[in-house]
Short mmCIF file of C-alpha atoms (C1' of nucleotides) in Angstrom, two decimals:
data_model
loop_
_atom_site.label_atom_id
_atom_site.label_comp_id
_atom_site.label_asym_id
_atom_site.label_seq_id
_atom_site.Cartn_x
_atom_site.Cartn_y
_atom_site.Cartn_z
CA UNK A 1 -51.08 -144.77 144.84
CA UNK A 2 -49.96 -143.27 148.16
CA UNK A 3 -50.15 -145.95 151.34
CA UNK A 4 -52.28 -145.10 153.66
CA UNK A 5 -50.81 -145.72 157.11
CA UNK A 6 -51.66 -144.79 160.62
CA UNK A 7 -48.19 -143.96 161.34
CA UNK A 8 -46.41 -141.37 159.08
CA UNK A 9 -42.95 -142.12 159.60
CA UNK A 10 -41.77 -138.34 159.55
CA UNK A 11 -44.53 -135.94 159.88
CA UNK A 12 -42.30 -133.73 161.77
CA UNK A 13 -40.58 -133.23 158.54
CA UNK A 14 -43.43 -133.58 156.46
CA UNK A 15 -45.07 -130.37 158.47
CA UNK A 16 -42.16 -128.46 158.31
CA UNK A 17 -42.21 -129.11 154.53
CA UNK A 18 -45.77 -128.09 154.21
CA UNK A 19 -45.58 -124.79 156.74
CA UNK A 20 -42.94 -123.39 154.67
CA UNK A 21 -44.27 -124.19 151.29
CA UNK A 22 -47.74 -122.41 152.46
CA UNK A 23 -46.18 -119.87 153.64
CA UNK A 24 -44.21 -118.90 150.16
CA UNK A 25 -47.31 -119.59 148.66
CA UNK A 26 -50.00 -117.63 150.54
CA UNK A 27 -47.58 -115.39 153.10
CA UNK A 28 -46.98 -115.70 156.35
CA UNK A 29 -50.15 -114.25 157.58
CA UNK A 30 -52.36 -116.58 156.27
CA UNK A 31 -51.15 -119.49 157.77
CA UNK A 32 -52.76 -121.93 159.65
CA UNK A 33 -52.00 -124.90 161.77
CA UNK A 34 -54.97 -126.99 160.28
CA UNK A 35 -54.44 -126.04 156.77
CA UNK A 36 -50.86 -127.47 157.45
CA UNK A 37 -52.34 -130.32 158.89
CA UNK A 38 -54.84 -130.71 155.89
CA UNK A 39 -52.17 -130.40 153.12
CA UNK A 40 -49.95 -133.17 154.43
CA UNK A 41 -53.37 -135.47 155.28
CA UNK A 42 -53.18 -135.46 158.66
CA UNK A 43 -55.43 -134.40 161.46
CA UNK A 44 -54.59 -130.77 162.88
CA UNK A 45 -54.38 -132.64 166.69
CA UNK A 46 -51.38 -134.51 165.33
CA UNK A 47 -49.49 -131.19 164.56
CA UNK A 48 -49.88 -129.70 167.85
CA UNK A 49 -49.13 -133.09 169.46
CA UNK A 50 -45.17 -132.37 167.58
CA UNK A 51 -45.10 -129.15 167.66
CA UNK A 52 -47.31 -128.22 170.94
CA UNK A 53 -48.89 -125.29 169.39
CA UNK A 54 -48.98 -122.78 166.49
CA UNK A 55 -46.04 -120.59 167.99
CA UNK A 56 -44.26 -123.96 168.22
CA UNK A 57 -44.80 -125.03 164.88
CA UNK A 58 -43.33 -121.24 163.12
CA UNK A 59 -40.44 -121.63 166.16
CA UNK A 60 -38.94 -124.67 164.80
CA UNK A 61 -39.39 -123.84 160.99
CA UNK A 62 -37.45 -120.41 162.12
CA UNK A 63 -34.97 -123.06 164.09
CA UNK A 64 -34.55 -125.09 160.86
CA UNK A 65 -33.99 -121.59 158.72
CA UNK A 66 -31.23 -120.74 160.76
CA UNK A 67 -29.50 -123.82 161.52
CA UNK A 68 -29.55 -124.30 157.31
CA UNK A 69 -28.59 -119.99 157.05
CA UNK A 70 -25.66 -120.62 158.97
CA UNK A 71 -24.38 -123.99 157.11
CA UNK A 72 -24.56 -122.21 153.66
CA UNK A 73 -22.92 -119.39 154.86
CA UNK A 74 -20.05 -121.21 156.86
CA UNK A 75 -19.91 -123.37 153.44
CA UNK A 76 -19.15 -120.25 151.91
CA UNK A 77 -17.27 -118.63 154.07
CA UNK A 78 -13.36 -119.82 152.90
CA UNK A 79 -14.46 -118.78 149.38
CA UNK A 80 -14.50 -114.96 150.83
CA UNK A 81 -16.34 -112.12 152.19
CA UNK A 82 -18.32 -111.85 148.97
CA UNK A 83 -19.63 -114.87 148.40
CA UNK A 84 -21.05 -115.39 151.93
CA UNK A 85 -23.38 -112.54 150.80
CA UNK A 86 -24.07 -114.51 147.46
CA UNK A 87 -24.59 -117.51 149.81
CA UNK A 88 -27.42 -115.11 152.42
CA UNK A 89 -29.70 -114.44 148.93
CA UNK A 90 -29.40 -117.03 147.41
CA UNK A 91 -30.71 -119.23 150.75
CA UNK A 92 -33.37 -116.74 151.23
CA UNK A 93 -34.53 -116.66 147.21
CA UNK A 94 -34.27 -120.84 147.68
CA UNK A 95 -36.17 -120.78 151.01
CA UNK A 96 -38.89 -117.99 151.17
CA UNK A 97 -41.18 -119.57 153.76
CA UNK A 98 -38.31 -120.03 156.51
CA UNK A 99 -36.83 -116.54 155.32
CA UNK A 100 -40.10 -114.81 156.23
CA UNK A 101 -40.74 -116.33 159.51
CA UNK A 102 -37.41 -116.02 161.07
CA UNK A 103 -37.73 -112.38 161.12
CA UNK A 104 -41.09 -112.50 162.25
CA UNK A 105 -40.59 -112.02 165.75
CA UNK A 106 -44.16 -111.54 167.30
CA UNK A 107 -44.98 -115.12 165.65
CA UNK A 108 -42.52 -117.13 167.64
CA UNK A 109 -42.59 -119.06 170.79
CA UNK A 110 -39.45 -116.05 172.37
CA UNK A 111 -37.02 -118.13 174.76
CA UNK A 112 -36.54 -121.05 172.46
CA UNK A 113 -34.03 -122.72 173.00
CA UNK A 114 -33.53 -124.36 169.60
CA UNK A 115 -34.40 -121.13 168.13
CA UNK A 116 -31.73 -118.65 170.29
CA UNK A 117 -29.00 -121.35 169.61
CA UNK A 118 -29.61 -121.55 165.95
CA UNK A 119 -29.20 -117.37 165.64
CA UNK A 120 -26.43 -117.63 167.47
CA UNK A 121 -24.80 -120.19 164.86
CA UNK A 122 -26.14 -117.85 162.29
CA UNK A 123 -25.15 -114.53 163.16
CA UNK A 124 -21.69 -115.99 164.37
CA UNK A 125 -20.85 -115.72 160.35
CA UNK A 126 -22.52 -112.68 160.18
CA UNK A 127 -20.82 -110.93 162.63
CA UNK A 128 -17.18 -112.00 162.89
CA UNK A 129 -16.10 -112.45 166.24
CA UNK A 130 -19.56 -111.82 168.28
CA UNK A 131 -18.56 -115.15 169.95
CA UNK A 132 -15.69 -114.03 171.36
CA UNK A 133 -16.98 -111.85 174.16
CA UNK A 134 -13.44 -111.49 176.02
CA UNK A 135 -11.51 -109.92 172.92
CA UNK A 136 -13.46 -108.06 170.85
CA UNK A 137 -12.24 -107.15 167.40
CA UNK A 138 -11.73 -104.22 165.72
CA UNK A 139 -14.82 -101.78 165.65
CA UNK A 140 -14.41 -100.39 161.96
CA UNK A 141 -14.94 -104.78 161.50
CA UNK A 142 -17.77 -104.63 163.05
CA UNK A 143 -19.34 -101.68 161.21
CA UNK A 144 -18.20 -103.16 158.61
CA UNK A 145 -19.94 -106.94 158.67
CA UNK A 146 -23.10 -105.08 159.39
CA UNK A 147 -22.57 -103.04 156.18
CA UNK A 148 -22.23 -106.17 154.57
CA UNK A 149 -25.35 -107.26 156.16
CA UNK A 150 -27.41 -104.98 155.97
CA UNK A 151 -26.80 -104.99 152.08
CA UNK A 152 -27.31 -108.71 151.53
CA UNK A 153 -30.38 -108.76 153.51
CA UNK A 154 -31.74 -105.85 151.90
CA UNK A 155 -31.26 -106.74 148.76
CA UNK A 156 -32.92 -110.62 149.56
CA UNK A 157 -36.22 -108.42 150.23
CA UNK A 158 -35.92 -106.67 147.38
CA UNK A 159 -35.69 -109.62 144.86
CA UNK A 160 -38.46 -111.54 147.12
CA UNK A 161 -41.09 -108.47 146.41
CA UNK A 162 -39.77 -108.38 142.70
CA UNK A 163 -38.64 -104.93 143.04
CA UNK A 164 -35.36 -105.27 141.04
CA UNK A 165 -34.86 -102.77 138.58
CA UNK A 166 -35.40 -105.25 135.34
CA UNK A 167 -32.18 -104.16 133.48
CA UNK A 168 -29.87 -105.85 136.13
CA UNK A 169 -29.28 -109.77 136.06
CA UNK A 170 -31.98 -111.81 137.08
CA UNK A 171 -30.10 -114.29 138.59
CA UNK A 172 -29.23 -114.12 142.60
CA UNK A 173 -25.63 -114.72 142.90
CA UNK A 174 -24.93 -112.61 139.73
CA UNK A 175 -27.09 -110.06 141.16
CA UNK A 176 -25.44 -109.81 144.45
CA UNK A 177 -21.73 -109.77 142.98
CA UNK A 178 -22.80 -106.68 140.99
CA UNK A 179 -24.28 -105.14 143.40
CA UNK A 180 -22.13 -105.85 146.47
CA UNK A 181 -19.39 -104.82 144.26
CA UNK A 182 -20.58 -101.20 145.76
CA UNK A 183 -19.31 -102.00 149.16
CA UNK A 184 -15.53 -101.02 149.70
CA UNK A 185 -13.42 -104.10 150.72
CA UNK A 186 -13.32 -104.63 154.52
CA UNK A 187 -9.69 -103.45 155.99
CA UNK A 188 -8.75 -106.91 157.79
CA UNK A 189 -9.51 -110.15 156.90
CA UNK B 1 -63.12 -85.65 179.80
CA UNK B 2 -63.40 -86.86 176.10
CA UNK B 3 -66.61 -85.30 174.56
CA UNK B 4 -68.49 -87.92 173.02
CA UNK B 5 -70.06 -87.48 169.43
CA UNK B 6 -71.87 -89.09 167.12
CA UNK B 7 -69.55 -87.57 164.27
CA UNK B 8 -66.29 -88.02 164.90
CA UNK B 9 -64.61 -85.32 163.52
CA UNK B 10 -61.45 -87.00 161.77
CA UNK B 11 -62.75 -90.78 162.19
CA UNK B 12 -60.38 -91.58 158.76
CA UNK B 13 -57.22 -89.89 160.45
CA UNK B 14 -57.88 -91.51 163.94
CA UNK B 15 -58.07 -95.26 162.41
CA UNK B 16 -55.35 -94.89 160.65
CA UNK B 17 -52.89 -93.86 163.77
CA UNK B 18 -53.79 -96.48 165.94
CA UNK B 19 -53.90 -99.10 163.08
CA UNK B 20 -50.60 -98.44 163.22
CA UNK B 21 -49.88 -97.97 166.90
CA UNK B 22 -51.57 -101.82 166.87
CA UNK B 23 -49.30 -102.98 164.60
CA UNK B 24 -46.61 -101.72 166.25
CA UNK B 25 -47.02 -102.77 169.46
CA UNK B 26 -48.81 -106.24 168.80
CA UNK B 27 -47.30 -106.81 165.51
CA UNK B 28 -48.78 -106.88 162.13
CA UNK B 29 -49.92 -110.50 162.04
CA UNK B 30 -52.22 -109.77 165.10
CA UNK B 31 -53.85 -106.56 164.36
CA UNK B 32 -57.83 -107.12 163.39
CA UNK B 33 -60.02 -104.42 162.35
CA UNK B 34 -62.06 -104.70 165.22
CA UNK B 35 -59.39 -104.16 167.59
CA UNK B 36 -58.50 -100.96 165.71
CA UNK B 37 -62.31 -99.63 166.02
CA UNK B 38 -61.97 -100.73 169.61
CA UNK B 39 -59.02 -98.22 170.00
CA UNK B 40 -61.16 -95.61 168.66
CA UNK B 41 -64.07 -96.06 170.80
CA UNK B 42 -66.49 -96.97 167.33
CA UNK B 43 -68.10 -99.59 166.23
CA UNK B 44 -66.38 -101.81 163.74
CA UNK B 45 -68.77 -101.06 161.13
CA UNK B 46 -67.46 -97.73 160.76
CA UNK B 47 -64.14 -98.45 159.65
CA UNK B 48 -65.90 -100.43 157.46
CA UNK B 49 -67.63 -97.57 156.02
CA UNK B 50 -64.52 -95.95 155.55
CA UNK B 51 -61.72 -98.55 154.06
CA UNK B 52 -64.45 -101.18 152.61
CA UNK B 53 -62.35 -104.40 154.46
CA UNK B 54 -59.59 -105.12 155.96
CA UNK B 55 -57.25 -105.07 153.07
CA UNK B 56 -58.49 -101.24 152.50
CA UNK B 57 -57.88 -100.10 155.91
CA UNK B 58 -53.87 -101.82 155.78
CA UNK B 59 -53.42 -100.59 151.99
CA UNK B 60 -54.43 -97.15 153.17
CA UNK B 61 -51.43 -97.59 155.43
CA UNK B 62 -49.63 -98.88 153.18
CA UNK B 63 -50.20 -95.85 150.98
CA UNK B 64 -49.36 -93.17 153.30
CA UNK B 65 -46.01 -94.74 154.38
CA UNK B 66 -45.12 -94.53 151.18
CA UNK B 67 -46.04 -90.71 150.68
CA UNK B 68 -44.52 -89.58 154.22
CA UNK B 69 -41.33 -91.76 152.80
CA UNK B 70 -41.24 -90.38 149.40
CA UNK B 71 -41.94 -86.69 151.22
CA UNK B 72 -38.28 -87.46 153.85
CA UNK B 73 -36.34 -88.92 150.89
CA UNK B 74 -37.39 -85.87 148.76
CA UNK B 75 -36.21 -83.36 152.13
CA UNK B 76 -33.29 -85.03 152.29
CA UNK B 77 -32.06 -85.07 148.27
CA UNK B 78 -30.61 -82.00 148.47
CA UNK B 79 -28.38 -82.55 151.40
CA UNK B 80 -26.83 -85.36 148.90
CA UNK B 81 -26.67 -89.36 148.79
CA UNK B 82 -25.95 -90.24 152.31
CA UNK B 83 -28.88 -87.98 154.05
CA UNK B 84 -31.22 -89.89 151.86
CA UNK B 85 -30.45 -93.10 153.38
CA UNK B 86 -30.07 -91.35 156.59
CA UNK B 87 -33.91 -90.19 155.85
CA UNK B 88 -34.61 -93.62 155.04
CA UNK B 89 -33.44 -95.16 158.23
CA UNK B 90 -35.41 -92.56 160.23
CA UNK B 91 -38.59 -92.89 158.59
CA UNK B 92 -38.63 -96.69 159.08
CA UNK B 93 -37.88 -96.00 163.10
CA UNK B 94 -40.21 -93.30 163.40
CA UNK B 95 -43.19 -94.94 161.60
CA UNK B 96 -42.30 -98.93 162.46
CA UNK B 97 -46.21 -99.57 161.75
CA UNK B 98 -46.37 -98.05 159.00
CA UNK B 99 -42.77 -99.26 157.81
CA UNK B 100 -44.35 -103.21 158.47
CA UNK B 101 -47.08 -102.83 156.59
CA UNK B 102 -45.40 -101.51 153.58
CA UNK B 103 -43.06 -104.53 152.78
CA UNK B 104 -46.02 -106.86 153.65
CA UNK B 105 -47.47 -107.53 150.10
CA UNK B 106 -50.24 -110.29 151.03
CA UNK B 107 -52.05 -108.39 153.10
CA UNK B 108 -52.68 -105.75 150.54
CA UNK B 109 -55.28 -105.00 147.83
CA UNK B 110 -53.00 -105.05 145.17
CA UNK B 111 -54.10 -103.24 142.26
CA UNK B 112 -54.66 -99.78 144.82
CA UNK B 113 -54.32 -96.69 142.57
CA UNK B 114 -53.39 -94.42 145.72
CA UNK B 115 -50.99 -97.18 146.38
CA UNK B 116 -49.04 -97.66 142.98
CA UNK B 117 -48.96 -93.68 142.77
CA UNK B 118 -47.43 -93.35 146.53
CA UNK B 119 -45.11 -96.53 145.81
CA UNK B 120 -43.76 -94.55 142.39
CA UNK B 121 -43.35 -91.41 144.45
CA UNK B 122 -40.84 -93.39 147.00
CA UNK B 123 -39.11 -95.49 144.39
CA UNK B 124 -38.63 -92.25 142.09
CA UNK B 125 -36.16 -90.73 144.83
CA UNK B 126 -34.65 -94.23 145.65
CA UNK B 127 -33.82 -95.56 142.12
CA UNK B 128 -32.87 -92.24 140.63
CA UNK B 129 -34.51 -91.78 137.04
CA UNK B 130 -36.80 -94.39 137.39
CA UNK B 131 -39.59 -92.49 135.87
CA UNK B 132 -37.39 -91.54 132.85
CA UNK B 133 -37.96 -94.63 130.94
CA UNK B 134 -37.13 -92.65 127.33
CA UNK B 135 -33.39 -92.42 128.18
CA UNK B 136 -32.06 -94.93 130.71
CA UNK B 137 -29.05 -93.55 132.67
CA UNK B 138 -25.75 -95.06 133.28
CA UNK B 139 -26.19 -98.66 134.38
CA UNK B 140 -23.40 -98.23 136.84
CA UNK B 141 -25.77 -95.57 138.62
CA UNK B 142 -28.61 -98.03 139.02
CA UNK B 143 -26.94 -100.98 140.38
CA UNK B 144 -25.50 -97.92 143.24
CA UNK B 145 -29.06 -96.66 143.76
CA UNK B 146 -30.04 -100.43 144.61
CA UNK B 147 -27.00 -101.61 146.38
CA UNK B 148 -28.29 -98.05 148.72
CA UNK B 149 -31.45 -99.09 149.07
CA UNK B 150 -30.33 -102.58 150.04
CA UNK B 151 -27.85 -101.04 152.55
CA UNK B 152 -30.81 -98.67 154.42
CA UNK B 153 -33.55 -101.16 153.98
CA UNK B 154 -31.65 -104.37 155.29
CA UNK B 155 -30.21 -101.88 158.25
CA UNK B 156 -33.86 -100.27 159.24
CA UNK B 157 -34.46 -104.01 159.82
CA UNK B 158 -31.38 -104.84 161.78
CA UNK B 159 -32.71 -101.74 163.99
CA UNK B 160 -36.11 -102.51 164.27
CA UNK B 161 -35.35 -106.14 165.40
CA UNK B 162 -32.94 -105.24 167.77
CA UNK B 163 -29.85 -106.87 166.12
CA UNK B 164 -27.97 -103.90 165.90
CA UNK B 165 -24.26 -105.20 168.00
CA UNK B 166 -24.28 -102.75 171.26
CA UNK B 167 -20.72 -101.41 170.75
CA UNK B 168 -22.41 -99.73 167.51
CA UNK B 169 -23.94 -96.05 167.71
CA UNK B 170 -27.69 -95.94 169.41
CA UNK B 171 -28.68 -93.25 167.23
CA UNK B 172 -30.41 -93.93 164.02
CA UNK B 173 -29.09 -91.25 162.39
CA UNK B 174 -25.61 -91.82 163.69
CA UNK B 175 -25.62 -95.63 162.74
CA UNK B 176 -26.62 -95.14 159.64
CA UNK B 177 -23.38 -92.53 158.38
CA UNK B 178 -21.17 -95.25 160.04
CA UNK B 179 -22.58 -97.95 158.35
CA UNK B 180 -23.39 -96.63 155.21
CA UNK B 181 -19.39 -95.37 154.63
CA UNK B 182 -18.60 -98.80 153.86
CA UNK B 183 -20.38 -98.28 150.32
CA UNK B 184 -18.45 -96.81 147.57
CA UNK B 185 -19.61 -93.15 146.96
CA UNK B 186 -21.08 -93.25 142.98
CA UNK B 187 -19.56 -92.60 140.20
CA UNK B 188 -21.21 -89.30 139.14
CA UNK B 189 -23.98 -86.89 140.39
"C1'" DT C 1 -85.15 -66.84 160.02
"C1'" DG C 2 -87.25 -71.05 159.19
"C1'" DT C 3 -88.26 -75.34 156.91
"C1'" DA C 4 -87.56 -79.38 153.81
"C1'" DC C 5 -84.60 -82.43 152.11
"C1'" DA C 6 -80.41 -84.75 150.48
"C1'" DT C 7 -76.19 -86.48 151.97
"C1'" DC C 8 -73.06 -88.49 154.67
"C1'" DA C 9 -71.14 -90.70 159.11
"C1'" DG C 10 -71.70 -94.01 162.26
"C1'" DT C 11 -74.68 -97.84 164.73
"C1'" DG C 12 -75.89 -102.33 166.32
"C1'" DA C 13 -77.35 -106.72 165.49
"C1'" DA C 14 -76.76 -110.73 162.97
"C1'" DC C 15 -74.39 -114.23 160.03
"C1'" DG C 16 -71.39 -117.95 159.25
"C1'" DC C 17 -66.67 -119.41 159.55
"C1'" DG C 18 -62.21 -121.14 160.48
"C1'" DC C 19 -59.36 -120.97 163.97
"C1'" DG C 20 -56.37 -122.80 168.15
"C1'" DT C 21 -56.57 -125.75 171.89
"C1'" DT C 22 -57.91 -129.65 174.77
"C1'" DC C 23 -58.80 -134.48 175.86
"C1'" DA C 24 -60.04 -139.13 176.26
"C1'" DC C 25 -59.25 -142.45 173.01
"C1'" DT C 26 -57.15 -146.00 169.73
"C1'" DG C 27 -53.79 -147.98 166.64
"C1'" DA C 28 -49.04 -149.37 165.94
"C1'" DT C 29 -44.45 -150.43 167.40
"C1'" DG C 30 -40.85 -152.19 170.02
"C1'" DT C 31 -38.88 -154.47 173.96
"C1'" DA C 32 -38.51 -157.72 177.99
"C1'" DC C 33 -39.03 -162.12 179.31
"C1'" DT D 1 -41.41 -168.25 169.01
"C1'" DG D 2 -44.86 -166.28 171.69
"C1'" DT D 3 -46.95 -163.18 174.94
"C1'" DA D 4 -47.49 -159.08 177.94
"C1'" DC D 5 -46.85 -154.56 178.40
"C1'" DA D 6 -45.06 -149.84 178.01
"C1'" DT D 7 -44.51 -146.21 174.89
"C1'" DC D 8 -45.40 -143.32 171.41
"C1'" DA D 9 -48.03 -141.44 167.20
"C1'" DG D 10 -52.10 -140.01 165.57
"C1'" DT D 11 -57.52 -139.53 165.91
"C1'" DG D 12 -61.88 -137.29 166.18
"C1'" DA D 13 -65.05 -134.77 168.56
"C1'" DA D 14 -65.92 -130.85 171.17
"C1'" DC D 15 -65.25 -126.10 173.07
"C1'" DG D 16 -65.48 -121.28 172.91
"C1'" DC D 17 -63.88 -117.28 170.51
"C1'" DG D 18 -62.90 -113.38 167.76
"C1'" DC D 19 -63.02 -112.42 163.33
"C1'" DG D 20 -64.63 -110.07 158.71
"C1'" DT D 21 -68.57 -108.76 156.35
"C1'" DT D 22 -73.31 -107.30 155.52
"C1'" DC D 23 -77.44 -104.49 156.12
"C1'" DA D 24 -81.28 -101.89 157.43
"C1'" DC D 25 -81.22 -98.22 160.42
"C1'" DT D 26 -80.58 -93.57 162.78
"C1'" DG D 27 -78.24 -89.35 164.00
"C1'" DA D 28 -76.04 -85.16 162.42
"C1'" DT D 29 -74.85 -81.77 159.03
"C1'" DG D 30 -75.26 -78.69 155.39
"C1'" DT D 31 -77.63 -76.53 151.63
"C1'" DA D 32 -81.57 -74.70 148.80
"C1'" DC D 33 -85.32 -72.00 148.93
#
DNA sequence: TGTACATCAGTGAACGCGCGTTCACTGATGTAC
DNA sequence: TGTACATCAGTGAACGCGCGTTCACTGATGTAC
């Protein structure tokens, strides 16, 4: 039997929890702040008093997909160039509902600051070297990380719609080492 | 001065463009039926008339993307593997509304006949031999034709959101050679 | 050339609904003394 | 240990709105005779 309590004790979390789960299960479209607010038993005035309003709300779960991106990938990242790919689908097969939002621009609240410093983080894996605005590295790198990019995410869409061919592995990371195995080896690095 | 008629002439056609000049410019979570009728200068009824709902009306979208996509990859073919994905690239930046709209599952009446057939005419170019289901080719072919189609879909993304790093080529077309040189060229054909 | 009629395209009013947002409020918690 | 008070979390009612859908209708077009 569930306690009933006027406090939640983390219905920030609990929201973000139940905006992402509604979203893998009935898309990103058809979300709504109160059916948020319904699912975790709480009243819709409570989710705009965390999150301010709707825009709010899908900026911070897009926030929270990056910030969690970019620590799988930087987990990855001394196990090699290939497996930080493995690590981008399999975070986007594990999280669907942040994976959609965060590149569904005309949804979120624009000059976040939570938000723009989270992509950074992310896309500082992603792109070797963007941080480093003084020396920048070698182009053919560059074309090359968003090669390897472009690929991975790709390739997360695909398996999200279920439009894998069905004679290649079903699982993720097997999926993406076969795959990426297409991609020549970057020159550096 | 616009000559205005009860008959529109082309009412089907007319919807359709600025359904997706909506989506494109407001985004494809914002775009209402109404809106689009507004566009036209009818009443809302009468896209009613002509797509049933909503879901008709985006479908229809849908559906033609897919045709004017299967119709560039088919052009390209016989300028080889690379112009396809160069055709790819340029479709999805030439037609970003209908491009959105494609990829966007929930918002679609799913079992659409027109929209299966024009979705098999795409994927026929893009996963070579799909429709040959009697004698499978080489494996090793497939897992090129998707790790392709994950390079040009992931990077019409990149492009369309603006992620694209500025030291890389503006042009589409451009981009997309640079980029997609990084993939192994396959095995036969 | 004219008339009757079927067909199709588009209208306009009406409906009920769920939405996002606002606001004065109340309940709970913690801290200072 | 007790009391006063500030702070914060969450409530519930109200608002106005644009939406999607339905339906009986009217205007225009084309075809048969």
């Amino acid at each position: 039997m569930v306690e009933s309590r006027y406090h939640h004790g983390d219905l920030r979390r609990a929201l973000l929890d139940a905006v992402a789960r509604a979203i893998t299960e009935r898309g990103v479209t058809a979300v709504s702040v109160r059916e948020v607010a319904r699912d975790v038993g709480v009243s819709h005035a409570a989710a705009a008093h965390h999150f301010g309003d709707k825009a709010g709300l899908l900026t911070a779960l897009a926030a929270e997909g990056h910030e969690r991106l970019a620590a799988a990938l930087e987990a990855a990242q001394p196990a090699g160039f290939l497996e930080v790919g493995v690590a981008y689908v399999r975070f986007a097969v594990d999280h669907p509902g942040h994976f959609a939002v965060m590149f569904q621009g005309d949804l979120l609240r624009s000059p976040d600051e939570a938000l723009q410093a989270a992509r950074r983080r992310s896309s500082a894996v992603l792109y070797p070297g963007a941080a480093e605005v003084v020396q920048p590295s070698d182009p053919a790198d560059r074309t090359a990380g968003v090669a390897a990019w472009a690929l991975v995410h790709g390739l997360a869409m695909l398996v999200l719609s279920g439009a894998v061919p069905k004679e290649l592995p079903d699982d993720p990371e097997e999926l993406t080492r076969v795959v990426a195995a297409h991609l020549r080896r970057p020159r550096r690095r």
